[in-house]
Amino acid sequence: GEARLITAMLEAVPVSGTAASAFGGWGKHPVAGKTGTAQENTNVWFGGYTRQYTTVVWVGSPGNPYPMGHVFGGTIAAPIWVDFMSRIMRGLPARGFPDPPQGPVPSVIGMKKKEARATLTEAGFRVSASSGDSFSPKGQVFSQSPSAGTVTVHGTVVSIGVSPGVAPQVSVPGVLGLRGYGARLALQAVGLAVNTVPVETENPAKVGFVVAQDPQSGSRVTQGSAVTIFVGVEPEKDGGDGGGTDGGGNGGGGNGGGGGDGGGGGDGGGG
């Protein structure tokens, strides 16, 4: 699998890479290769291969190396390789490089690092492990790329994220002056929960806007924790009109009672 991956990359060199100019008259045989140029152009190479043969061309000094000016692997060594290999390959059938073996990437999320590595290696893949913040238990795989079920070439590197057992921390965004809805979106975007508390304000310009927050902007908190935002609202109107109506009713009752008492006094005088 790894050899085929390398071949796939090297097949581009004679077609569109540093040796493309040398392969203009190359025949039908699939070829892969790589140019090489030493510092100060003291040595140049081209190593290439077909399905049947491999050849490496070196150009340089057998003694003390010396700068050769504008000499490169693709301009000197590669043309020599093409001239030589064209004769070697004459009359031979064109044989393509074999397709690399492929397979589905197994799921390793939830496994311990050692188990995940063994599972992926057994399936024909290489592994690159890194640590990252996660709510998962320490040592447990919480992410992988490519994802499980992806069919890809054996030898492909599968990257896994391994939890250090530390919950991820985030910085609280500053939302003062934002509208309540916008503040909520900004906080939720970094994984924070939001509590909204209305606060009366005499300033009409602050109605609907965040006038305070807790924790403050820039605080480091655990992802998923709550931030309280205080949003300005208009003050409630007082109940003065309703109290006056109730007082009038009570006064009317008192007057009626006085009239009754006066009538009783009249009866007593008649006796």
PDB file of C-alpha atoms in Angstrom:
ATOM      1  CA  GLY A   1       0.000   0.000   0.000  1.00  0.00           C
ATOM      2  CA  GLU A   2       2.719   2.507   0.908  1.00  0.00           C
ATOM      3  CA  ALA A   3       4.755   1.635  -2.211  1.00  0.00           C
ATOM      4  CA  ARG A   4       1.730   2.278  -4.410  1.00  0.00           C
ATOM      5  CA  LEU A   5       1.079   5.598  -2.710  1.00  0.00           C
ATOM      6  CA  ILE A   6       4.644   6.681  -3.429  1.00  0.00           C
ATOM      7  CA  THR A   7       4.398   5.470  -7.023  1.00  0.00           C
ATOM      8  CA  ALA A   8       1.197   7.451  -7.502  1.00  0.00           C
ATOM      9  CA  MET A   9       3.018  10.614  -6.421  1.00  0.00           C
ATOM     10  CA  LEU A  10       6.111   9.881  -8.536  1.00  0.00           C
ATOM     11  CA  GLU A  11       4.047   9.220 -11.662  1.00  0.00           C
ATOM     12  CA  ALA A  12       3.357  12.961 -11.789  1.00  0.00           C
ATOM     13  CA  VAL A  13       7.050  13.933 -12.039  1.00  0.00           C
ATOM     14  CA  PRO A  14       7.508  12.890 -15.720  1.00  0.00           C
ATOM     15  CA  VAL A  15       4.077  14.253 -16.664  1.00  0.00           C
ATOM     16  CA  SER A  16       3.789  17.641 -15.000  1.00  0.00           C
ATOM     17  CA  GLY A  17       6.695  17.846 -12.560  1.00  0.00           C
ATOM     18  CA  THR A  18      10.365  18.791 -12.735  1.00  0.00           C
ATOM     19  CA  ALA A  19      11.178  16.206 -15.448  1.00  0.00           C
ATOM     20  CA  ALA A  20       8.210  16.862 -17.743  1.00  0.00           C
ATOM     21  CA  SER A  21      10.293  18.533 -20.465  1.00  0.00           C
ATOM     22  CA  ALA A  22      12.493  15.436 -20.828  1.00  0.00           C
ATOM     23  CA  PHE A  23       9.565  13.065 -21.354  1.00  0.00           C
ATOM     24  CA  GLY A  24       7.936  14.778 -24.334  1.00  0.00           C
ATOM     25  CA  GLY A  25       8.883  11.890 -26.634  1.00  0.00           C
ATOM     26  CA  TRP A  26       8.494   9.092 -24.111  1.00  0.00           C
ATOM     27  CA  GLY A  27       6.419   6.194 -25.330  1.00  0.00           C
ATOM     28  CA  LYS A  28       3.390   4.389 -23.972  1.00  0.00           C
ATOM     29  CA  HIS A  29       5.029   2.748 -20.959  1.00  0.00           C
ATOM     30  CA  PRO A  30       3.842   4.024 -17.568  1.00  0.00           C
ATOM     31  CA  VAL A  31       6.774   5.519 -15.673  1.00  0.00           C
ATOM     32  CA  ALA A  32       7.480   7.059 -12.282  1.00  0.00           C
ATOM     33  CA  GLY A  33      10.540   8.890 -11.070  1.00  0.00           C
ATOM     34  CA  LYS A  34      12.203  11.655  -9.086  1.00  0.00           C
ATOM     35  CA  THR A  35      14.745  14.326  -9.922  1.00  0.00           C
ATOM     36  CA  GLY A  36      17.499  15.444  -7.565  1.00  0.00           C
ATOM     37  CA  THR A  37      19.820  18.455  -7.496  1.00  0.00           C
ATOM     38  CA  ALA A  38      22.509  19.026  -4.863  1.00  0.00           C
ATOM     39  CA  GLN A  39      23.356  22.397  -3.358  1.00  0.00           C
ATOM     40  CA  GLU A  40      25.222  24.675  -5.780  1.00  0.00           C
ATOM     41  CA  ASN A  41      24.313  22.206  -8.535  1.00  0.00           C
ATOM     42  CA  THR A  42      27.364  20.014  -7.825  1.00  0.00           C
ATOM     43  CA  ASN A  43      25.468  16.753  -8.481  1.00  0.00           C
ATOM     44  CA  VAL A  44      22.208  15.917 -10.245  1.00  0.00           C
ATOM     45  CA  TRP A  45      20.161  12.731 -10.493  1.00  0.00           C
ATOM     46  CA  PHE A  46      17.126  11.163 -11.997  1.00  0.00           C
ATOM     47  CA  GLY A  47      15.866   7.860 -10.645  1.00  0.00           C
ATOM     48  CA  GLY A  48      12.941   6.288 -12.446  1.00  0.00           C
ATOM     49  CA  TYR A  49      11.230   2.997 -13.083  1.00  0.00           C
ATOM     50  CA  THR A  50       8.708   1.215 -15.238  1.00  0.00           C
ATOM     51  CA  ARG A  51       6.890  -1.953 -14.281  1.00  0.00           C
ATOM     52  CA  GLN A  52       9.810  -3.962 -15.680  1.00  0.00           C
ATOM     53  CA  TYR A  53      13.016  -1.979 -15.033  1.00  0.00           C
ATOM     54  CA  THR A  54      14.569   0.603 -12.732  1.00  0.00           C
ATOM     55  CA  THR A  55      17.417   2.951 -13.658  1.00  0.00           C
ATOM     56  CA  VAL A  56      19.190   5.789 -11.855  1.00  0.00           C
ATOM     57  CA  VAL A  57      21.287   8.387 -13.671  1.00  0.00           C
ATOM     58  CA  TRP A  58      23.867  10.488 -11.834  1.00  0.00           C
ATOM     59  CA  VAL A  59      25.785  13.432 -13.290  1.00  0.00           C
ATOM     60  CA  GLY A  60      28.626  14.987 -11.318  1.00  0.00           C
ATOM     61  CA  SER A  61      32.345  14.946 -10.624  1.00  0.00           C
ATOM     62  CA  PRO A  62      33.957  11.702  -9.365  1.00  0.00           C
ATOM     63  CA  GLY A  63      36.513  13.839  -7.554  1.00  0.00           C
ATOM     64  CA  ASN A  64      35.942  17.054  -5.675  1.00  0.00           C
ATOM     65  CA  PRO A  65      32.447  18.353  -6.480  1.00  0.00           C
ATOM     66  CA  TYR A  66      32.209  21.750  -8.138  1.00  0.00           C
ATOM     67  CA  PRO A  67      29.273  23.961  -9.111  1.00  0.00           C
ATOM     68  CA  MET A  68      27.957  23.158 -12.578  1.00  0.00           C
ATOM     69  CA  GLY A  69      25.885  26.299 -13.090  1.00  0.00           C
ATOM     70  CA  HIS A  70      22.363  25.920 -14.429  1.00  0.00           C
ATOM     71  CA  VAL A  71      22.345  22.133 -14.302  1.00  0.00           C
ATOM     72  CA  PHE A  72      19.401  20.273 -12.774  1.00  0.00           C
ATOM     73  CA  GLY A  73      18.174  16.731 -12.469  1.00  0.00           C
ATOM     74  CA  GLY A  74      15.273  17.438 -14.794  1.00  0.00           C
ATOM     75  CA  THR A  75      17.377  19.088 -17.509  1.00  0.00           C
ATOM     76  CA  ILE A  76      20.498  16.873 -17.615  1.00  0.00           C
ATOM     77  CA  ALA A  77      19.984  13.558 -15.816  1.00  0.00           C
ATOM     78  CA  ALA A  78      16.375  12.976 -16.897  1.00  0.00           C
ATOM     79  CA  PRO A  79      17.074  13.277 -20.672  1.00  0.00           C
ATOM     80  CA  ILE A  80      19.906  10.746 -20.317  1.00  0.00           C
ATOM     81  CA  TRP A  81      17.511   8.417 -18.491  1.00  0.00           C
ATOM     82  CA  VAL A  82      14.883   8.773 -21.232  1.00  0.00           C
ATOM     83  CA  ASP A  83      17.403   8.067 -24.008  1.00  0.00           C
ATOM     84  CA  PHE A  84      18.730   4.964 -22.259  1.00  0.00           C
ATOM     85  CA  MET A  85      15.397   3.550 -21.078  1.00  0.00           C
ATOM     86  CA  SER A  86      13.683   4.124 -24.434  1.00  0.00           C
ATOM     87  CA  ARG A  87      16.053   1.554 -25.893  1.00  0.00           C
ATOM     88  CA  ILE A  88      15.604  -0.856 -22.993  1.00  0.00           C
ATOM     89  CA  MET A  89      11.807  -0.700 -23.175  1.00  0.00           C
ATOM     90  CA  ARG A  90      11.581  -0.979 -26.976  1.00  0.00           C
ATOM     91  CA  GLY A  91       9.428  -3.965 -27.883  1.00  0.00           C
ATOM     92  CA  LEU A  92       8.264  -4.617 -24.326  1.00  0.00           C
ATOM     93  CA  PRO A  93       4.550  -4.511 -23.482  1.00  0.00           C
ATOM     94  CA  ALA A  94       3.213  -1.462 -21.667  1.00  0.00           C
ATOM     95  CA  ARG A  95       2.339  -2.585 -18.167  1.00  0.00           C
ATOM     96  CA  GLY A  96       0.669  -0.241 -15.722  1.00  0.00           C
ATOM     97  CA  PHE A  97       1.454  -0.133 -12.055  1.00  0.00           C
ATOM     98  CA  PRO A  98      -0.912  -2.266  -9.975  1.00  0.00           C
ATOM     99  CA  ASP A  99      -3.774  -0.610  -8.161  1.00  0.00           C
ATOM    100  CA  PRO A 100      -3.151  -0.321  -4.436  1.00  0.00           C
ATOM    101  CA  PRO A 101      -5.177  -2.506  -2.072  1.00  0.00           C
ATOM    102  CA  GLN A 102      -8.038  -0.671  -0.421  1.00  0.00           C
ATOM    103  CA  GLY A 103     -10.346  -1.248   2.489  1.00  0.00           C
ATOM    104  CA  PRO A 104     -12.775   0.438   4.879  1.00  0.00           C
ATOM    105  CA  VAL A 105     -11.409   2.360   7.841  1.00  0.00           C
ATOM    106  CA  PRO A 106     -12.623   0.699  11.056  1.00  0.00           C
ATOM    107  CA  SER A 107     -14.312   2.699  13.798  1.00  0.00           C
ATOM    108  CA  VAL A 108     -12.027   3.261  16.777  1.00  0.00           C
ATOM    109  CA  ILE A 109     -13.861   6.048  18.605  1.00  0.00           C
ATOM    110  CA  GLY A 110     -14.364   5.051  22.224  1.00  0.00           C
ATOM    111  CA  MET A 111     -11.388   2.673  22.223  1.00  0.00           C
ATOM    112  CA  LYS A 112      -8.256   3.132  24.263  1.00  0.00           C
ATOM    113  CA  LYS A 113      -5.268   4.420  22.301  1.00  0.00           C
ATOM    114  CA  LYS A 114      -3.415   1.090  22.281  1.00  0.00           C
ATOM    115  CA  GLU A 115      -6.465  -0.846  21.115  1.00  0.00           C
ATOM    116  CA  ALA A 116      -7.246   1.724  18.416  1.00  0.00           C
ATOM    117  CA  ARG A 117      -3.702   1.610  17.075  1.00  0.00           C
ATOM    118  CA  ALA A 118      -3.755  -2.194  16.923  1.00  0.00           C
ATOM    119  CA  THR A 119      -7.153  -2.213  15.191  1.00  0.00           C
ATOM    120  CA  LEU A 120      -6.093   0.250  12.510  1.00  0.00           C
ATOM    121  CA  THR A 121      -2.728  -1.414  11.936  1.00  0.00           C
ATOM    122  CA  GLU A 122      -4.358  -4.809  11.523  1.00  0.00           C
ATOM    123  CA  ALA A 123      -6.718  -3.299   8.931  1.00  0.00           C
ATOM    124  CA  GLY A 124      -3.735  -2.053   6.899  1.00  0.00           C
ATOM    125  CA  PHE A 125      -3.549   1.586   7.960  1.00  0.00           C
ATOM    126  CA  ARG A 126      -0.941   3.728   9.656  1.00  0.00           C
ATOM    127  CA  VAL A 127      -1.781   5.777  12.737  1.00  0.00           C
ATOM    128  CA  SER A 128      -1.034   9.308  13.896  1.00  0.00           C
ATOM    129  CA  ALA A 129      -2.227  10.075  17.434  1.00  0.00           C
ATOM    130  CA  SER A 130      -2.568  13.519  18.993  1.00  0.00           C
ATOM    131  CA  SER A 131      -4.015  14.865  22.227  1.00  0.00           C
ATOM    132  CA  GLY A 132      -6.865  17.341  22.472  1.00  0.00           C
ATOM    133  CA  ASP A 133      -9.458  18.679  24.897  1.00  0.00           C
ATOM    134  CA  SER A 134     -12.388  16.329  25.293  1.00  0.00           C
ATOM    135  CA  PHE A 135     -15.045  15.318  27.797  1.00  0.00           C
ATOM    136  CA  SER A 136     -14.091  11.680  27.139  1.00  0.00           C
ATOM    137  CA  PRO A 137     -12.217   9.670  29.793  1.00  0.00           C
ATOM    138  CA  LYS A 138      -8.441   9.893  29.802  1.00  0.00           C
ATOM    139  CA  GLY A 139      -6.768   7.816  27.094  1.00  0.00           C
ATOM    140  CA  GLN A 140      -9.947   7.279  25.081  1.00  0.00           C
ATOM    141  CA  VAL A 141     -10.153   8.036  21.354  1.00  0.00           C
ATOM    142  CA  PHE A 142     -12.713  10.786  20.718  1.00  0.00           C
ATOM    143  CA  SER A 143     -12.098  11.554  17.026  1.00  0.00           C
ATOM    144  CA  GLN A 144     -10.711   9.960  13.880  1.00  0.00           C
ATOM    145  CA  SER A 145     -10.005  11.029  10.299  1.00  0.00           C
ATOM    146  CA  PRO A 146     -10.818   9.530   7.816  1.00  0.00           C
ATOM    147  CA  SER A 147     -14.098   8.622   9.461  1.00  0.00           C
ATOM    148  CA  ALA A 148     -15.209   5.050  10.054  1.00  0.00           C
ATOM    149  CA  GLY A 149     -16.387   3.272   6.917  1.00  0.00           C
ATOM    150  CA  THR A 150     -14.350   5.399   4.502  1.00  0.00           C
ATOM    151  CA  VAL A 151     -12.827   3.175   1.806  1.00  0.00           C
ATOM    152  CA  THR A 152      -9.247   4.231   1.143  1.00  0.00           C
ATOM    153  CA  VAL A 153      -5.826   2.897   0.185  1.00  0.00           C
ATOM    154  CA  HIS A 154      -4.033   0.659   2.647  1.00  0.00           C
ATOM    155  CA  GLY A 155      -1.136   2.547   4.159  1.00  0.00           C
ATOM    156  CA  THR A 156      -3.142   5.748   4.499  1.00  0.00           C
ATOM    157  CA  VAL A 157      -2.535   7.562   7.783  1.00  0.00           C
ATOM    158  CA  VAL A 158      -5.566   7.628  10.080  1.00  0.00           C
ATOM    159  CA  SER A 159      -5.376  10.496  12.572  1.00  0.00           C
ATOM    160  CA  ILE A 160      -6.909   9.852  15.983  1.00  0.00           C
ATOM    161  CA  GLY A 161      -7.554  12.292  18.819  1.00  0.00           C
ATOM    162  CA  VAL A 162      -6.874  10.913  22.293  1.00  0.00           C
ATOM    163  CA  SER A 163      -8.458  12.522  25.339  1.00  0.00           C
ATOM    164  CA  PRO A 164      -6.152  13.746  28.125  1.00  0.00           C
ATOM    165  CA  GLY A 165      -9.082  13.553  30.530  1.00  0.00           C
ATOM    166  CA  VAL A 166      -9.371  17.332  30.789  1.00  0.00           C
ATOM    167  CA  ALA A 167     -12.604  19.052  29.809  1.00  0.00           C
ATOM    168  CA  PRO A 168     -12.107  21.643  27.077  1.00  0.00           C
ATOM    169  CA  GLN A 169     -11.773  25.248  28.189  1.00  0.00           C
ATOM    170  CA  VAL A 170     -13.066  28.206  26.192  1.00  0.00           C
ATOM    171  CA  SER A 171     -12.734  31.967  26.482  1.00  0.00           C
ATOM    172  CA  VAL A 172     -15.992  33.796  27.186  1.00  0.00           C
ATOM    173  CA  PRO A 173     -16.781  36.217  24.351  1.00  0.00           C
ATOM    174  CA  GLY A 174     -17.589  39.823  25.174  1.00  0.00           C
ATOM    175  CA  VAL A 175     -21.268  40.435  24.410  1.00  0.00           C
ATOM    176  CA  LEU A 176     -21.917  43.778  26.140  1.00  0.00           C
ATOM    177  CA  GLY A 177     -23.863  46.075  23.849  1.00  0.00           C
ATOM    178  CA  LEU A 178     -25.134  43.264  21.632  1.00  0.00           C
ATOM    179  CA  ARG A 179     -28.799  42.547  21.200  1.00  0.00           C
ATOM    180  CA  GLY A 180     -29.943  39.681  23.374  1.00  0.00           C
ATOM    181  CA  TYR A 181     -30.419  37.308  20.433  1.00  0.00           C
ATOM    182  CA  GLY A 182     -27.026  38.120  18.947  1.00  0.00           C
ATOM    183  CA  ALA A 183     -25.321  37.652  22.305  1.00  0.00           C
ATOM    184  CA  ARG A 184     -26.950  34.252  22.722  1.00  0.00           C
ATOM    185  CA  LEU A 185     -25.706  33.134  19.294  1.00  0.00           C
ATOM    186  CA  ALA A 186     -22.164  34.347  20.018  1.00  0.00           C
ATOM    187  CA  LEU A 187     -21.997  32.422  23.283  1.00  0.00           C
ATOM    188  CA  GLN A 188     -23.549  29.265  21.877  1.00  0.00           C
ATOM    189  CA  ALA A 189     -21.076  29.343  18.990  1.00  0.00           C
ATOM    190  CA  VAL A 190     -18.218  28.557  21.404  1.00  0.00           C
ATOM    191  CA  GLY A 191     -20.180  25.869  23.227  1.00  0.00           C
ATOM    192  CA  LEU A 192     -21.570  27.844  26.152  1.00  0.00           C
ATOM    193  CA  ALA A 193     -25.078  27.745  27.604  1.00  0.00           C
ATOM    194  CA  VAL A 194     -26.924  31.025  28.159  1.00  0.00           C
ATOM    195  CA  ASN A 195     -29.159  32.331  30.943  1.00  0.00           C
ATOM    196  CA  THR A 196     -31.039  35.561  30.211  1.00  0.00           C
ATOM    197  CA  VAL A 197     -32.088  37.907  33.029  1.00  0.00           C
ATOM    198  CA  PRO A 198     -34.222  41.007  32.259  1.00  0.00           C
ATOM    199  CA  VAL A 199     -33.070  44.239  33.903  1.00  0.00           C
ATOM    200  CA  GLU A 200     -35.174  47.416  33.962  1.00  0.00           C
ATOM    201  CA  THR A 201     -33.493  50.447  32.456  1.00  0.00           C
ATOM    202  CA  GLU A 202     -34.531  54.088  32.179  1.00  0.00           C
ATOM    203  CA  ASN A 203     -32.396  54.442  29.048  1.00  0.00           C
ATOM    204  CA  PRO A 204     -34.481  53.575  25.963  1.00  0.00           C
ATOM    205  CA  ALA A 205     -31.290  52.998  23.967  1.00  0.00           C
ATOM    206  CA  LYS A 206     -30.418  50.000  26.169  1.00  0.00           C
ATOM    207  CA  VAL A 207     -33.759  48.220  25.845  1.00  0.00           C
ATOM    208  CA  GLY A 208     -33.177  44.842  24.169  1.00  0.00           C
ATOM    209  CA  PHE A 209     -29.402  45.058  24.551  1.00  0.00           C
ATOM    210  CA  VAL A 210     -26.992  43.288  26.927  1.00  0.00           C
ATOM    211  CA  VAL A 211     -26.029  45.643  29.758  1.00  0.00           C
ATOM    212  CA  ALA A 212     -23.984  43.159  31.826  1.00  0.00           C
ATOM    213  CA  GLN A 213     -22.648  39.594  31.665  1.00  0.00           C
ATOM    214  CA  ASP A 214     -21.316  37.033  34.113  1.00  0.00           C
ATOM    215  CA  PRO A 215     -18.603  35.696  33.774  1.00  0.00           C
ATOM    216  CA  GLN A 216     -16.872  38.667  32.230  1.00  0.00           C
ATOM    217  CA  SER A 217     -15.395  38.758  28.745  1.00  0.00           C
ATOM    218  CA  GLY A 218     -12.131  36.810  28.441  1.00  0.00           C
ATOM    219  CA  SER A 219     -12.789  34.510  31.402  1.00  0.00           C
ATOM    220  CA  ARG A 220     -11.692  30.880  30.876  1.00  0.00           C
ATOM    221  CA  VAL A 221     -14.496  28.448  31.619  1.00  0.00           C
ATOM    222  CA  THR A 222     -15.350  24.825  30.912  1.00  0.00           C
ATOM    223  CA  GLN A 223     -17.122  24.336  27.616  1.00  0.00           C
ATOM    224  CA  GLY A 224     -20.806  23.733  28.235  1.00  0.00           C
ATOM    225  CA  SER A 225     -21.005  25.940  31.321  1.00  0.00           C
ATOM    226  CA  ALA A 226     -23.538  28.782  31.503  1.00  0.00           C
ATOM    227  CA  VAL A 227     -23.054  32.504  31.011  1.00  0.00           C
ATOM    228  CA  THR A 228     -25.682  34.886  32.365  1.00  0.00           C
ATOM    229  CA  ILE A 229     -26.557  37.918  30.270  1.00  0.00           C
ATOM    230  CA  PHE A 230     -28.570  40.843  31.604  1.00  0.00           C
ATOM    231  CA  VAL A 231     -30.795  42.395  28.945  1.00  0.00           C
ATOM    232  CA  GLY A 232     -32.379  45.818  29.326  1.00  0.00           C
ATOM    233  CA  VAL A 233     -36.195  46.080  29.431  1.00  0.00           C
ATOM    234  CA  GLU A 234     -38.569  48.999  29.894  1.00  0.00           C
ATOM    235  CA  PRO A 235     -39.631  49.674  33.507  1.00  0.00           C
ATOM    236  CA  GLU A 236     -43.093  48.444  34.495  1.00  0.00           C
ATOM    237  CA  LYS A 237     -45.740  51.191  34.698  1.00  0.00           C
ATOM    238  CA  ASP A 238     -46.902  52.082  38.260  1.00  0.00           C
ATOM    239  CA  GLY A 239     -50.446  51.209  39.469  1.00  0.00           C
ATOM    240  CA  GLY A 240     -51.637  54.790  40.481  1.00  0.00           C
ATOM    241  CA  ASP A 241     -54.890  54.744  38.473  1.00  0.00           C
ATOM    242  CA  GLY A 242     -56.042  51.455  39.906  1.00  0.00           C
ATOM    243  CA  GLY A 243     -55.493  52.638  43.519  1.00  0.00           C
ATOM    244  CA  GLY A 244     -57.673  55.720  43.011  1.00  0.00           C
ATOM    245  CA  THR A 245     -60.623  53.653  41.838  1.00  0.00           C
ATOM    246  CA  ASP A 246     -60.403  51.353  44.833  1.00  0.00           C
ATOM    247  CA  GLY A 247     -60.314  54.352  47.233  1.00  0.00           C
ATOM    248  CA  GLY A 248     -63.441  55.865  45.751  1.00  0.00           C
ATOM    249  CA  GLY A 249     -65.380  52.677  46.278  1.00  0.00           C
ATOM    250  CA  ASN A 250     -64.381  52.433  49.871  1.00  0.00           C
ATOM    251  CA  GLY A 251     -65.407  56.020  50.541  1.00  0.00           C
ATOM    252  CA  GLY A 252     -68.849  55.404  49.120  1.00  0.00           C
ATOM    253  CA  GLY A 253     -69.387  52.537  51.464  1.00  0.00           C
ATOM    254  CA  GLY A 254     -68.505  54.711  54.454  1.00  0.00           C
ATOM    255  CA  ASN A 255     -71.010  57.365  53.529  1.00  0.00           C
ATOM    256  CA  GLY A 256     -73.771  54.854  53.255  1.00  0.00           C
ATOM    257  CA  GLY A 257     -73.060  53.550  56.707  1.00  0.00           C
ATOM    258  CA  GLY A 258     -73.291  57.047  58.150  1.00  0.00           C
ATOM    259  CA  GLY A 259     -76.765  57.492  56.739  1.00  0.00           C
ATOM    260  CA  GLY A 260     -77.950  54.324  58.382  1.00  0.00           C
ATOM    261  CA  ASP A 261     -76.659  55.375  61.755  1.00  0.00           C
ATOM    262  CA  GLY A 262     -78.473  58.703  61.499  1.00  0.00           C
ATOM    263  CA  GLY A 263     -81.749  56.958  60.842  1.00  0.00           C
ATOM    264  CA  GLY A 264     -81.318  54.909  63.956  1.00  0.00           C
ATOM    265  CA  GLY A 265     -80.943  58.063  66.014  1.00  0.00           C
ATOM    266  CA  GLY A 266     -84.255  59.364  64.743  1.00  0.00           C
ATOM    267  CA  ASP A 267     -86.050  56.275  65.915  1.00  0.00           C
ATOM    268  CA  GLY A 268     -84.703  56.706  69.431  1.00  0.00           C
ATOM    269  CA  GLY A 269     -86.015  60.267  69.675  1.00  0.00           C
ATOM    270  CA  GLY A 270     -89.552  59.109  68.903  1.00  0.00           C
ATOM    271  CA  GLY A 271     -89.618  56.829  71.938  1.00  0.00           C
TER     272      GLY A 271
END
